[in-house]
PDB file of C-alpha atoms in Angstrom:
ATOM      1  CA  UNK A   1     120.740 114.183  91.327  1.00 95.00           C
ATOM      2  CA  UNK A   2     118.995 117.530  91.478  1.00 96.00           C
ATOM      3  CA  UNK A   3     115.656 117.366  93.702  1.00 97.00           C
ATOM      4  CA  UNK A   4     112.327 119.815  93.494  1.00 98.00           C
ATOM      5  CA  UNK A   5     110.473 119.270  96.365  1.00 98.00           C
ATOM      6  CA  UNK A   6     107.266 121.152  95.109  1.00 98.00           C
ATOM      7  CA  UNK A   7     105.394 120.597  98.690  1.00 96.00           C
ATOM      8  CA  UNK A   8     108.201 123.015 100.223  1.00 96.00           C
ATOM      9  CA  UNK A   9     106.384 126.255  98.568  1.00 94.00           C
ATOM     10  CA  UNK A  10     102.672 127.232  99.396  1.00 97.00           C
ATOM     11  CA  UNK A  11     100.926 126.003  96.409  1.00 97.00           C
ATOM     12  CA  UNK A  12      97.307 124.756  95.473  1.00 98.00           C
ATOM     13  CA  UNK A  13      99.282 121.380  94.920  1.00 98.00           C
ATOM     14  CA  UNK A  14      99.095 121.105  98.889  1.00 98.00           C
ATOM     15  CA  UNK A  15      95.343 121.248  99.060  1.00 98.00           C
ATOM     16  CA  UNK A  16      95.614 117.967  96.727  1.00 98.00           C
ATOM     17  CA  UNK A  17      98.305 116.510  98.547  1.00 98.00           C
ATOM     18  CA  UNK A  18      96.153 116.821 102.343  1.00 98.00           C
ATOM     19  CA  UNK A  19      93.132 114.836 100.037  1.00 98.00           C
ATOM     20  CA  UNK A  20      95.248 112.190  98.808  1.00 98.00           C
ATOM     21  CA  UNK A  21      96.472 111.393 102.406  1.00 98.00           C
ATOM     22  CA  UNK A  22      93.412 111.487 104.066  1.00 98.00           C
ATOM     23  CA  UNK A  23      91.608 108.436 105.000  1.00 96.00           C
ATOM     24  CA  UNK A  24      88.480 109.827 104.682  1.00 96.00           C
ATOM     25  CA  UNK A  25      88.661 110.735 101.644  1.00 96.00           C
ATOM     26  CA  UNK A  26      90.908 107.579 100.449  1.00 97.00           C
ATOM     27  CA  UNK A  27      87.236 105.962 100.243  1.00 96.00           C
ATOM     28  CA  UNK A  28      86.506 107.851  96.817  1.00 97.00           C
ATOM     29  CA  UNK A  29      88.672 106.086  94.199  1.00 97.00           C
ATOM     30  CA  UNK A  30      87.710 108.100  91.697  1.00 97.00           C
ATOM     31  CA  UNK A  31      88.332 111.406  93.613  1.00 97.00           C
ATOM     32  CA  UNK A  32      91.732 109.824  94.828  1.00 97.00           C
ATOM     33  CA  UNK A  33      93.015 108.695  91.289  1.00 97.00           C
ATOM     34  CA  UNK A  34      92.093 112.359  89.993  1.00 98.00           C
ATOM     35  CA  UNK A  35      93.563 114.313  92.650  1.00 98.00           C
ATOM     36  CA  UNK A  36      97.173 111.942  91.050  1.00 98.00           C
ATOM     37  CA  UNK A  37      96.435 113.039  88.050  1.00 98.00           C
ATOM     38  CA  UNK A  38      95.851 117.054  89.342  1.00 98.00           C
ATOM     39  CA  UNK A  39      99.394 116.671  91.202  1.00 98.00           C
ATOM     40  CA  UNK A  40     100.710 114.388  88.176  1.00 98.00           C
ATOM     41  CA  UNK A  41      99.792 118.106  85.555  1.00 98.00           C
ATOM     42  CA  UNK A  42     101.420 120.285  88.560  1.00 98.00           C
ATOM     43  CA  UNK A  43     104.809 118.227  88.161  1.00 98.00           C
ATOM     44  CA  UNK A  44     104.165 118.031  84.451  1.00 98.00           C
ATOM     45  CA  UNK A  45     104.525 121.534  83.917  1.00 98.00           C
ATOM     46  CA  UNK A  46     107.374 121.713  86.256  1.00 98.00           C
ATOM     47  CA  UNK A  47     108.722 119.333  84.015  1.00 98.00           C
ATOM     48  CA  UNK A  48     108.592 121.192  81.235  1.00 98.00           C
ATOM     49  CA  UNK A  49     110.780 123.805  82.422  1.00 98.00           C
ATOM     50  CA  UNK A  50     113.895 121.383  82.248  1.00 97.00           C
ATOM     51  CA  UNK A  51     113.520 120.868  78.730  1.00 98.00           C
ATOM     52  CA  UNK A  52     115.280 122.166  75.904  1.00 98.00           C
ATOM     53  CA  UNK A  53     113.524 125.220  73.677  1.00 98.00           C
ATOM     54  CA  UNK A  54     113.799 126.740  70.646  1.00 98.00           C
ATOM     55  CA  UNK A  55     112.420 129.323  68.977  1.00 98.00           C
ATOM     56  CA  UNK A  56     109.395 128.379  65.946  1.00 97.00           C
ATOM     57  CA  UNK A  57     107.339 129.917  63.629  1.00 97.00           C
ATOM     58  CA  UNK A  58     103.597 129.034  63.189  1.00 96.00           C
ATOM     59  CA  UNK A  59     101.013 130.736  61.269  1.00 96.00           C
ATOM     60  CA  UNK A  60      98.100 132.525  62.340  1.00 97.00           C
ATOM     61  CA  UNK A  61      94.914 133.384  60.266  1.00 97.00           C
ATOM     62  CA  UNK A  62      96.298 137.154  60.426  1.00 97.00           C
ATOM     63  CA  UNK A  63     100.142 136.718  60.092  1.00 97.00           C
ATOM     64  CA  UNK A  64     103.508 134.586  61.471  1.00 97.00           C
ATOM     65  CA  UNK A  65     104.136 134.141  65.155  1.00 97.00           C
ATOM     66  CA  UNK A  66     106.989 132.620  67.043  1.00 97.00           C
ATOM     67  CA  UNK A  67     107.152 130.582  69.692  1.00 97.00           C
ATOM     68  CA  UNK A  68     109.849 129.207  71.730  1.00 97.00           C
ATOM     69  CA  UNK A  69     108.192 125.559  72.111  1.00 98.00           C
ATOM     70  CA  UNK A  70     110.372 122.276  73.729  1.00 98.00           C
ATOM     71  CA  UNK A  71     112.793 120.104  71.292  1.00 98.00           C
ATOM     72  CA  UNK A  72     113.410 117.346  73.063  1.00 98.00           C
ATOM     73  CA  UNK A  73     111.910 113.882  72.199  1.00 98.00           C
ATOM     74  CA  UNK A  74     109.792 112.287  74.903  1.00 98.00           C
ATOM     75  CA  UNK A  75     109.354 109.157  76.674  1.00 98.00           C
ATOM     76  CA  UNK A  76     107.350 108.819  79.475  1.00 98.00           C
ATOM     77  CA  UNK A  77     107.481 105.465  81.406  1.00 97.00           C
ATOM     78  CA  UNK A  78     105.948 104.127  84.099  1.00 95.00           C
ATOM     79  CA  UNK A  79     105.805 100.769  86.801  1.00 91.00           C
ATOM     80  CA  UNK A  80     102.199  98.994  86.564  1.00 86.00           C
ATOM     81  CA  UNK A  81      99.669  99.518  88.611  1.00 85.00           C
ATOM     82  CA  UNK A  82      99.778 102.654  90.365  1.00 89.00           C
ATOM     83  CA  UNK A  83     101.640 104.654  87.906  1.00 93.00           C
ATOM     84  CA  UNK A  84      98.598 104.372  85.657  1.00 95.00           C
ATOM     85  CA  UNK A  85      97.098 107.507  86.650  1.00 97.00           C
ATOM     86  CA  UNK A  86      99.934 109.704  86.947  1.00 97.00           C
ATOM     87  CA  UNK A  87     101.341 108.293  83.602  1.00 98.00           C
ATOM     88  CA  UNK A  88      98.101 109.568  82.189  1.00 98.00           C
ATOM     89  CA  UNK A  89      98.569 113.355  83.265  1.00 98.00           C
ATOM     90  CA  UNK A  90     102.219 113.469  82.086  1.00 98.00           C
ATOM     91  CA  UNK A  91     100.782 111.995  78.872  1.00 98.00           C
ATOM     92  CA  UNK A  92      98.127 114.957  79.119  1.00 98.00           C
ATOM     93  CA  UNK A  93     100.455 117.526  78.666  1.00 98.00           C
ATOM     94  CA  UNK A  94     103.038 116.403  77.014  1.00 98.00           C
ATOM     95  CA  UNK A  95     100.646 114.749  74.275  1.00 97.00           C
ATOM     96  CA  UNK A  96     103.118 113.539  71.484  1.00 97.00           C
ATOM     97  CA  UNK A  97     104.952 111.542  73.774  1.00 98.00           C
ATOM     98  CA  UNK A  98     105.933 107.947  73.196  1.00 98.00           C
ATOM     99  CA  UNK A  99     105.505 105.659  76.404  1.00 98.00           C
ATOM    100  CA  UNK A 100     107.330 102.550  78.362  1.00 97.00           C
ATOM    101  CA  UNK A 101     105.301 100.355  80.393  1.00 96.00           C
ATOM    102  CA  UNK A 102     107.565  98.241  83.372  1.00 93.00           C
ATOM    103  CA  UNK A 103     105.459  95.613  85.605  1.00 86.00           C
ATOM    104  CA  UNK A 104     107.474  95.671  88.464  1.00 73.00           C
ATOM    105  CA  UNK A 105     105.735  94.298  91.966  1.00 68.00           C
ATOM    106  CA  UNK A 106     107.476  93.801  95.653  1.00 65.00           C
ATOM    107  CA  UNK A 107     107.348  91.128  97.456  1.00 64.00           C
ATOM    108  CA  UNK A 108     108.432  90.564 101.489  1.00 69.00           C
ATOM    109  CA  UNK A 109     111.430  87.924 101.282  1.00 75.00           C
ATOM    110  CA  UNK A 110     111.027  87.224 105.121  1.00 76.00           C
ATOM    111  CA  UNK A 111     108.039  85.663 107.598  1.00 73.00           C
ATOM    112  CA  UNK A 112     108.401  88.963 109.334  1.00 72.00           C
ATOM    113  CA  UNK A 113     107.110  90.988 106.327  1.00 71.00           C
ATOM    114  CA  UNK A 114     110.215  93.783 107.233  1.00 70.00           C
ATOM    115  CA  UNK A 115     112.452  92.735 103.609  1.00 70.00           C
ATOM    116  CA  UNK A 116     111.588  92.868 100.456  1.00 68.00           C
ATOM    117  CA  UNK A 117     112.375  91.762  96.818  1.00 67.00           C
ATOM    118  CA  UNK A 118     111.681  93.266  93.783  1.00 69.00           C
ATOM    119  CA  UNK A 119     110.626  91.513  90.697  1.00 73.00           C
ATOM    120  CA  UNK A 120     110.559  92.660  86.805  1.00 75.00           C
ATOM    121  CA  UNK A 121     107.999  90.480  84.851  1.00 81.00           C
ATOM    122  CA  UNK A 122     107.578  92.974  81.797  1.00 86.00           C
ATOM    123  CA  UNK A 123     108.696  95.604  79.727  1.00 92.00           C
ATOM    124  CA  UNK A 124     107.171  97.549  76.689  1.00 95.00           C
ATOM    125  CA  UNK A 125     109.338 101.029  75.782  1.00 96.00           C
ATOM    126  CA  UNK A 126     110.418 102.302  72.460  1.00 97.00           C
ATOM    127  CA  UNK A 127     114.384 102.885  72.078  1.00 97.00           C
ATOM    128  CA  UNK A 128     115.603 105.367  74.066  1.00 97.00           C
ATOM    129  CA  UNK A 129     118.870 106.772  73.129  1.00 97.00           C
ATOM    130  CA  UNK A 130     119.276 110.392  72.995  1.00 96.00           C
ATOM    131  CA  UNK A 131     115.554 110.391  74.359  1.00 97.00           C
ATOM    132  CA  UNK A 132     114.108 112.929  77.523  1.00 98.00           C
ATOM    133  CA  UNK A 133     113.049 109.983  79.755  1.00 98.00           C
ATOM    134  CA  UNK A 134     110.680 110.696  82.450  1.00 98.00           C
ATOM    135  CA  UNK A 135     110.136 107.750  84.805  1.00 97.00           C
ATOM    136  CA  UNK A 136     106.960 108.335  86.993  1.00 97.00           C
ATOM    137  CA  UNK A 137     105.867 106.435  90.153  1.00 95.00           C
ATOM    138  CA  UNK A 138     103.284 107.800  92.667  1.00 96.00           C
ATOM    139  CA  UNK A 139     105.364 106.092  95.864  1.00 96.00           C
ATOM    140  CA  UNK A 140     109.219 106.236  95.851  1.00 96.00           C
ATOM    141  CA  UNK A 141     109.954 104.151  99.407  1.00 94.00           C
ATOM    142  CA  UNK A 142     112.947 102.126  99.438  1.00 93.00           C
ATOM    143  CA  UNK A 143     113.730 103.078  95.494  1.00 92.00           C
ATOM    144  CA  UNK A 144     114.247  99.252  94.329  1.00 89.00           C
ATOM    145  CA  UNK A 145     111.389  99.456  91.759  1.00 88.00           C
ATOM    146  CA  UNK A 146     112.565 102.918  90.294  1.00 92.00           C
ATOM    147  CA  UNK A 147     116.164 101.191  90.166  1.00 92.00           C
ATOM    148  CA  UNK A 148     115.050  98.653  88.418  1.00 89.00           C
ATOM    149  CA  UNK A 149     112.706  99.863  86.393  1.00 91.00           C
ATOM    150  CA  UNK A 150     115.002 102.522  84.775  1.00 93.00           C
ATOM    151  CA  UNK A 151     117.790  99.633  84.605  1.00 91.00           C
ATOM    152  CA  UNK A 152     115.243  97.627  82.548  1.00 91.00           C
ATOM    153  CA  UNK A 153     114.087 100.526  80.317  1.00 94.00           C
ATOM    154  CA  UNK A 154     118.277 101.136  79.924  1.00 93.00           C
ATOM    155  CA  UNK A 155     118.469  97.804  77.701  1.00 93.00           C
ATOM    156  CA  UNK A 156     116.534  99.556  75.043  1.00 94.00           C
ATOM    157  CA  UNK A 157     118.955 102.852  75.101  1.00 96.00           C
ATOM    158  CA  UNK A 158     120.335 105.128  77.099  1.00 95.00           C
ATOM    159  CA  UNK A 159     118.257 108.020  77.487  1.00 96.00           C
ATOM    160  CA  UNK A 160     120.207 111.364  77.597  1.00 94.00           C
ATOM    161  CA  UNK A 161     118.208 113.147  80.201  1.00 95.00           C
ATOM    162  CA  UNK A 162     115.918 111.583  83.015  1.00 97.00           C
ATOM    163  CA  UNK A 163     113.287 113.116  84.713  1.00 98.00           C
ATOM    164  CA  UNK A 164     111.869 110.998  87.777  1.00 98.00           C
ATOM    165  CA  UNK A 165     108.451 112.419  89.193  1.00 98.00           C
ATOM    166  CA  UNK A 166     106.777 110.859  92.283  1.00 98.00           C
ATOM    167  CA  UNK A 167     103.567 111.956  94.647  1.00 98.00           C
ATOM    168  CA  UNK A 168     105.746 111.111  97.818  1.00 98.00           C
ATOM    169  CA  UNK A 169     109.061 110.183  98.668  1.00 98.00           C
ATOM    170  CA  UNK A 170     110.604 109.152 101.786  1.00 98.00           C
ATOM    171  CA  UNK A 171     114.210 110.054 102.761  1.00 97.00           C
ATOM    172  CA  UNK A 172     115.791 107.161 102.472  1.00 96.00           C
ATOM    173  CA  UNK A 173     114.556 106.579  98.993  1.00 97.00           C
ATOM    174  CA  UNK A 174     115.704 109.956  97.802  1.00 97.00           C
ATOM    175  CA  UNK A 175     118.958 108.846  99.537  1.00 97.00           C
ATOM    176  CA  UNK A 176     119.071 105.474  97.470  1.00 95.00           C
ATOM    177  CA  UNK A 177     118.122 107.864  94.073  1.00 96.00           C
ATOM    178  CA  UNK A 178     121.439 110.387  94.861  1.00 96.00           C
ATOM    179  CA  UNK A 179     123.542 107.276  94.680  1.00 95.00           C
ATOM    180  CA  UNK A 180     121.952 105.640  91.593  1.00 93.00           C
ATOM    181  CA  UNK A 181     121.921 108.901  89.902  1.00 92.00           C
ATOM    182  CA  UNK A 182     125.135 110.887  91.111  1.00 85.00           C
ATOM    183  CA  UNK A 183     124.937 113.650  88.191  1.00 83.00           C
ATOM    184  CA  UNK A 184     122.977 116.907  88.328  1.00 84.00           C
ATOM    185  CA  UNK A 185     121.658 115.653  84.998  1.00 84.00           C
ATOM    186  CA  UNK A 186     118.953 113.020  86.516  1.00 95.00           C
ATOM    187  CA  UNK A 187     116.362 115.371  88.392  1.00 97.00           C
ATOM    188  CA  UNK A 188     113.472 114.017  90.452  1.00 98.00           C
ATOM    189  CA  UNK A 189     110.466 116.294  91.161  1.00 98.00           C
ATOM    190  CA  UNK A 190     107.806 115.137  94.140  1.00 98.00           C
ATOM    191  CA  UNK A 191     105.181 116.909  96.206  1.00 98.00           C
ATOM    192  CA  UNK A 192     106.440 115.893  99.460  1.00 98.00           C
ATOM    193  CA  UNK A 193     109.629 114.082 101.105  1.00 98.00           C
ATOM    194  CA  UNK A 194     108.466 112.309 104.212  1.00 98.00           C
ATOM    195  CA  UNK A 195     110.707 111.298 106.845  1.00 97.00           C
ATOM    196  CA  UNK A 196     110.376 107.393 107.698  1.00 96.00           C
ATOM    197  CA  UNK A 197     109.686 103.935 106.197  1.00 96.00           C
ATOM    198  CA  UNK A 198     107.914 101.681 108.529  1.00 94.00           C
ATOM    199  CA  UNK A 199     108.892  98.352 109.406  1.00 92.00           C
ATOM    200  CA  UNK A 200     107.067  96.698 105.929  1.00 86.00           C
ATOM    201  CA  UNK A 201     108.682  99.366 104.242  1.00 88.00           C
ATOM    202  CA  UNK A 202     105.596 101.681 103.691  1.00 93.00           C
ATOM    203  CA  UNK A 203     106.360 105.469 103.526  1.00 97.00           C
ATOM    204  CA  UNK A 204     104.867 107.043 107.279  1.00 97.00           C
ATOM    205  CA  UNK A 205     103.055 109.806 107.333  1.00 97.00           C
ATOM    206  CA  UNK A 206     102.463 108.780 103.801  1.00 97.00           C
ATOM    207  CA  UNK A 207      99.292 107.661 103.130  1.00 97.00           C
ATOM    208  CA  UNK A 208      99.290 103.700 102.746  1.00 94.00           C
ATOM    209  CA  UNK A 209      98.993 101.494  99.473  1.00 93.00           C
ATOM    210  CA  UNK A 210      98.759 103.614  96.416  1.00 94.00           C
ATOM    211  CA  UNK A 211      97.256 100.953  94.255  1.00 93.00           C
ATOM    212  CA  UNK A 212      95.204  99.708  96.407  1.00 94.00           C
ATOM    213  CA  UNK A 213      93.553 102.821  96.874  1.00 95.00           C
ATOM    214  CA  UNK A 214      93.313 103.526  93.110  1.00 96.00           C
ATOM    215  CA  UNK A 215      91.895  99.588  92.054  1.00 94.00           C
ATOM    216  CA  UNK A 216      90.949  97.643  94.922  1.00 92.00           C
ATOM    217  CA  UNK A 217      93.085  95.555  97.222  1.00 89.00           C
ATOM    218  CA  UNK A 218      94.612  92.767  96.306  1.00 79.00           C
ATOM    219  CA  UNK A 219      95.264  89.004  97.005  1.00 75.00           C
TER     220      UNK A 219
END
């Protein structure tokens, strides 16, 4: 698996990053669940680069023009809740799109709260063979839900290029991704690679719950 670690070059995608992890700031929802869908365009575009073009000829009032514009057929999936908003600016640009919806939640399997499960309840995604999928999650920590999630979406097809996009990864889930996805044709694009989970298995610096911040906290 090929990584982009967009945070590693001096980009306006920083500025968004430093608003999205501070707690200040984490009191806005709304400004919190835009500034994932600013970052969610910036790795969008990125994106778009790994896709397959072809030159195409379109009209203009004046006379013919070509354009080398992307061929390949796009699914964009994501995990309910918190990839809601960054679903929506991958959806943004790449507008044609057909979409995969996985609920996939985690839950601690110890009185400790330092283990955790992951559980599949639903799935909603077109077919996907031959298709570009790209599988985008604002938190990858541990990388169970990503597993699973793409291992779900896999019943319906097998996609023939992946493209995983996330806000913030830690280490050991981008460790857990290079084993899932040996080949250099799954890449994963995130704004930032962070160095620790904690004890509950919450990405540190990070910036804490991701849906929680977005919707309200649960129960």
């Amino acid at each position: 698996m090929k990584v982009i670690n967009l945070g590693a070059q001096n980009s306006v995608l920083n500025k968004f990053m430093a608003e999205i992890r501070d707690e200040k700031i984490q009191k806005d929802r709304m400004r919190f669940r835009e500034n994932i869908k600013r970052i969610g365009h910036i790795e969008a575009y990125e994106a778009s680069k790994l896709l397959d073009y072809s030159p195409k000829t379109t009209t203009t009032p004046l006379a013919p023009c070509e354009m080398s514009t992307y061929d390949d057929d796009v699914v964009i999936a994501t995990v309910f809740r918190a990839g809601l908003p960054l679903h929506e600016a991958f959806l943004d640009i790449f507008d044609e799109a057909d979409n995969g919806f996985v609920s996939a939640y985690r839950y601690y399997t110890d009185k400790e709260c330092t283990k955790i499960g992951v559980k599949i309840e639903y799935l909603a995604t077109p077919n996907l063979t031959d298709k570009t999928l790209m599988l985008v999650d604002p938190m990858l920590a541990t990388g169970d839900s990503i597993e699973l999630a793409y291992k779900a979406l896999c019943t319906k097809g097998i996609p023939k290029r992946i493209i995983i996009a996330c806000v913030i990864a830690s280490k050991q889930g981008v460790e857990h991704l290079k084993e899932i996805f040996p080949e250099d044709d799954t890449i994963l694009i995130c704004g930032a690679i962070d160095p620790i989970l904690n004890e509950h298995k919450y990405i540190v610096p990070g910036l804490g719950d991701a849906g929680d911040l977005m919707y309200g906290e649960k129960v």
